[in-house]
Amino acid sequence: MISVIIPYFNQPEFLARCLASVCGQAAGAHSVEIIVVDNGSRQLPQAVVAGFPGVQLAQEPTPGPGPARNRGVALSRGEILAFIDTDCVAAADWLAAIARRFDSDPRAMILGGDVQILHVDPARPTFNEAYEAEFSFRNQHYIAAQNFAVTANLAMRRAVFEAVGGFGGIGIAEDRDWGQRASAKGYPTLWEPAMRADHPARSGFTELARKWDRHTAHDFETTVARPLGRLRWVLRTAAMVGSPFAAIPRVLRSGRIKGGAVGKLMALVILVRIRLYRARSMVPLIFARDASRLSGRWRDQG
């Protein structure tokens, strides 16, 4: 059995779309169960879930998608665990790709799949779509360089989850933390491009900035814990200012950005804006004791 676990927080329209993309998919010889875990929403998505027979709805009061996923695992029965986010749309063969890789490759313990941006109109991308198509959800890079895959599209054998332990709370980047703990225990994450999910771009710059606030907070806590951490943080802050120039060749070569030359120009505009925003957010942390002011902002989007 494959257990699909979806953490949920105040996004009923997205949840309906996600469930529509997953429900009814074939998974080879595996049966499938789907568990939605509400994480303190204003209203439980009972009406949405009721439209998809067999889907289980649970609740987890501890804030954070990590605890919600842990609750889903505790309720699940599958020997394979598959995680997807509420706002994602699974490809039509998402579960089949997961089943095929695990069934054919005994070395596969953890899989990270491709996450691409869901465009409203691929011929006319928005600024955020153009930027995020290249700079968000870089699962292949994360797996190769940082030993983790984002939980928006992640699968693993249950035995691995039990050996590594659950996901962390909102004080850390729970996907990176979990993947690196798994790697340290000898369970590397493998890249599986056939396992694809699409994620909408953030709706505006404020939502995009809130995402980077959280990542900045997590990076700060990790950096200052190392020797010469404050100095490292100062150097990272300075490097952030000049980083858009170094990324220009990457944008020009990108095959993921839609809209041709116009789309690539739009991506560069948002890249410069977000990198300068990140640098401005990093400066006050040079003198701060912690970054909790930034890390807690993710709940504001609900």
XYZ file of C-alpha atoms in Angstrom:
302
model
C 0.000 0.000 0.000
C 1.042 3.599 -0.688
C -0.123 6.154 1.894
C -0.492 9.676 0.486
C -0.267 12.325 3.209
C -1.369 15.925 2.635
C -0.938 18.620 5.322
C -3.683 21.249 5.123
C -4.093 24.853 6.308
C -6.840 27.193 5.032
C -6.703 26.371 1.296
C -9.981 24.600 0.384
C -9.828 25.332 -3.367
C -6.268 24.074 -3.608
C -7.107 20.972 -1.585
C -9.965 20.093 -3.944
C -7.638 20.431 -6.925
C -4.907 18.358 -5.263
C -7.285 15.563 -4.305
C -8.772 15.525 -7.805
C -5.271 15.010 -9.210
C -4.412 12.122 -6.849
C -7.653 10.240 -6.313
C -8.187 7.380 -8.720
C -4.546 7.139 -9.799
C -3.174 3.659 -10.393
C -0.158 2.636 -8.325
C 0.911 -0.604 -9.946
C 0.205 -3.545 -7.652
C -0.193 -1.234 -4.648
C -3.447 -0.112 -3.090
C -3.668 3.554 -2.078
C -4.928 5.458 0.942
C -5.089 9.256 1.181
C -4.934 11.150 4.478
C -5.511 14.905 4.807
C -4.282 16.404 8.085
C -5.731 19.766 9.090
C -3.264 21.967 10.968
C -5.469 24.484 12.755
C -7.527 25.928 9.904
C -10.348 28.379 10.537
C -12.722 25.708 9.253
C -12.171 22.002 8.778
C -12.271 20.999 5.062
C -14.973 18.419 5.703
C -17.041 19.470 2.685
C -14.053 19.219 0.357
C -12.937 15.832 1.665
C -16.497 14.492 1.517
C -16.386 14.944 -2.249
C -13.660 12.295 -2.496
C -14.885 8.997 -1.044
C -12.341 7.100 0.991
C -10.146 10.077 1.823
C -9.468 10.305 5.560
C -9.489 13.643 7.411
C -7.475 14.062 10.619
C -6.321 16.971 12.795
C -2.967 18.007 14.272
C -3.044 21.004 16.659
C 0.733 21.508 16.838
C 1.534 24.276 14.306
C 3.600 23.373 11.294
C 3.416 21.106 8.242
C 6.020 18.804 9.805
C 3.850 17.838 12.786
C 0.858 17.488 10.430
C 2.804 15.043 8.265
C 3.888 13.118 11.362
C 0.259 12.771 12.395
C -0.612 11.449 8.955
C 2.172 8.867 9.152
C 0.940 7.721 12.571
C -2.508 7.059 11.082
C -1.277 5.472 7.868
C -0.898 1.798 6.970
C 1.236 1.845 3.823
C 4.724 0.428 3.477
C 5.437 3.409 1.198
C 4.764 6.994 2.318
C 4.162 9.699 -0.300
C 3.973 13.381 0.608
C 2.482 16.167 -1.483
C 1.404 19.678 -0.507
C -2.161 20.961 -0.588
C -1.422 23.491 -3.325
C 0.291 20.971 -5.616
C -1.167 19.086 -8.566
C 0.153 15.562 -9.059
C 0.973 14.410 -12.572
C -1.386 11.734 -13.884
C 1.236 9.007 -13.343
C 2.675 10.353 -10.070
C 1.779 7.307 -7.983
C 2.704 4.910 -10.790
C 6.172 6.495 -10.999
C 6.639 6.122 -7.233
C 5.538 2.488 -7.278
C 7.650 1.660 -10.338
C 10.864 3.049 -8.859
C 10.469 1.428 -5.459
C 9.450 -1.913 -6.968
C 12.313 -2.004 -9.476
C 15.148 -0.506 -7.428
C 15.913 -2.095 -4.040
C 18.462 0.675 -3.401
C 15.710 3.279 -3.451
C 14.792 4.254 0.088
C 13.830 7.924 -0.401
C 12.692 9.593 -3.636
C 12.520 13.268 -4.505
C 10.512 14.144 -7.597
C 10.418 17.022 -10.032
C 8.416 20.089 -8.945
C 7.555 22.525 -11.705
C 5.601 25.759 -11.690
C 1.934 25.529 -12.621
C 1.400 28.363 -15.113
C -1.978 29.999 -15.626
C -0.955 30.701 -19.250
C 2.468 29.287 -20.239
C 2.663 31.661 -23.202
C 2.284 34.676 -20.922
C 3.951 33.963 -17.582
C 3.567 36.332 -14.671
C 6.660 37.852 -13.059
C 6.516 35.374 -10.182
C 5.920 32.414 -12.481
C 8.960 33.338 -14.555
C 11.153 33.708 -11.455
C 9.941 30.634 -9.600
C 10.131 28.403 -12.655
C 13.918 28.589 -12.334
C 14.587 29.483 -8.700
C 11.998 27.591 -6.648
C 11.614 23.879 -5.886
C 15.052 22.926 -7.254
C 14.746 19.333 -6.108
C 17.448 17.870 -8.331
C 19.930 20.467 -7.037
C 18.836 20.040 -3.416
C 19.294 16.276 -3.637
C 22.745 16.502 -5.233
C 24.152 19.374 -3.193
C 22.301 19.354 0.139
C 21.048 15.783 0.642
C 17.326 16.510 0.835
C 14.191 16.898 -1.258
C 11.311 19.277 -0.620
C 8.292 17.690 1.027
C 6.020 19.053 -1.710
C 6.999 15.912 -3.639
C 8.697 13.290 -1.503
C 8.298 9.541 -1.016
C 10.016 6.978 1.200
C 9.752 3.501 2.578
C 8.056 3.419 5.976
C 11.046 1.638 7.504
C 13.217 4.650 6.679
C 10.811 7.084 8.332
C 10.753 4.922 11.440
C 14.554 4.773 11.515
C 15.073 8.513 10.963
C 12.178 9.837 13.044
C 9.552 12.470 12.304
C 9.691 15.890 10.704
C 10.572 18.908 12.819
C 8.373 21.887 13.682
C 8.233 25.420 12.323
C 11.495 26.444 13.981
C 13.522 24.647 11.303
C 13.386 23.876 7.584
C 11.781 20.510 8.228
C 12.383 19.030 4.781
C 16.088 19.874 4.760
C 16.506 18.783 8.372
C 14.788 15.443 7.763
C 16.650 14.674 4.556
C 20.018 15.448 6.081
C 19.255 13.338 9.141
C 18.306 10.501 6.816
C 21.515 10.924 4.830
C 23.574 10.859 8.026
C 21.982 7.492 8.851
C 22.905 6.081 5.455
C 19.645 6.719 3.578
C 20.391 8.979 0.594
C 17.594 10.675 -1.337
C 17.433 9.682 -5.007
C 16.210 11.890 -7.844
C 13.177 10.569 -9.727
C 12.183 12.958 -12.559
C 9.207 10.833 -13.621
C 7.621 11.557 -10.236
C 6.295 15.036 -11.014
C 4.078 17.514 -9.203
C 3.229 21.075 -10.226
C 3.063 23.951 -7.763
C 1.491 27.373 -8.411
C 3.732 30.408 -8.182
C 3.221 32.701 -5.233
C 0.449 35.187 -5.954
C 2.463 38.328 -5.211
C 5.767 39.649 -3.978
C 4.595 39.696 -0.345
C 3.910 35.959 -0.403
C 7.254 35.304 -2.067
C 9.045 37.470 0.505
C 7.341 35.619 3.369
C 8.717 32.347 2.017
C 12.246 33.780 2.011
C 11.784 35.222 5.519
C 11.374 31.695 6.791
C 14.361 30.368 4.841
C 16.494 33.291 6.001
C 15.631 32.525 9.609
C 16.557 28.866 9.204
C 19.819 29.718 7.442
C 20.703 32.173 10.210
C 20.228 29.613 12.963
C 22.368 27.085 11.072
C 25.123 29.556 10.212
C 25.625 31.187 13.619
C 25.868 27.767 15.261
C 29.081 27.101 13.310
C 32.556 28.439 14.200
C 32.896 32.116 13.241
C 29.177 32.063 12.564
C 28.630 35.814 12.817
C 31.462 36.506 10.393
C 30.069 33.896 8.012
C 26.692 35.629 8.189
C 28.219 39.031 7.390
C 29.960 37.552 4.346
C 26.753 35.845 3.198
C 24.860 39.115 3.522
C 27.428 40.943 1.390
C 27.404 38.178 -1.210
C 23.616 38.325 -1.444
C 23.750 41.892 -2.778
C 25.885 40.935 -5.759
C 24.368 37.516 -6.389
C 21.856 38.546 -9.108
C 24.690 39.403 -11.487
C 26.201 35.935 -11.089
C 22.806 34.368 -11.882
C 22.316 36.121 -15.238
C 23.920 33.316 -17.337
C 21.767 30.758 -15.560
C 18.583 32.654 -16.397
C 19.604 33.046 -20.043
C 20.307 29.296 -20.362
C 17.187 28.169 -18.499
C 14.814 25.802 -20.234
C 12.197 26.041 -17.492
C 11.251 29.711 -17.920
C 8.294 30.206 -20.262
C 7.645 33.228 -22.474
C 10.957 33.464 -24.298
C 13.172 36.512 -23.832
C 10.373 38.457 -22.134
C 9.907 35.727 -19.566
C 13.629 35.658 -18.805
C 13.699 39.426 -18.374
C 10.765 39.161 -15.955
C 12.627 36.465 -14.016
C 15.663 38.739 -13.694
C 13.532 41.633 -12.417
C 12.095 39.537 -9.576
C 15.477 37.930 -8.915
C 17.072 41.336 -8.283
C 14.152 42.471 -6.153
C 14.028 39.348 -3.979
C 17.804 39.138 -3.491
C 17.931 42.774 -2.332
C 14.987 42.098 -0.031
C 16.793 39.093 1.419
C 19.960 41.121 1.975
C 17.958 43.814 3.770
C 16.375 41.145 5.981
C 19.765 39.620 6.750
C 21.406 42.832 7.972
C 19.460 43.147 11.277
C 20.247 39.527 12.086
C 23.954 40.332 12.267
C 23.240 41.724 15.727
C 20.258 39.539 16.674
C 20.113 36.627 19.111
C 17.578 34.646 17.109
C 15.398 34.898 14.013
C 12.038 33.865 15.435
C 10.439 37.067 14.136
C 10.964 35.802 10.595
C 10.433 32.070 11.029
C 6.893 32.391 12.367
C 5.488 34.422 9.487
C 4.484 31.440 7.356
C 1.196 31.100 9.275
C 0.141 34.594 8.176
C -0.684 33.359 4.698
C -3.611 31.231 5.874
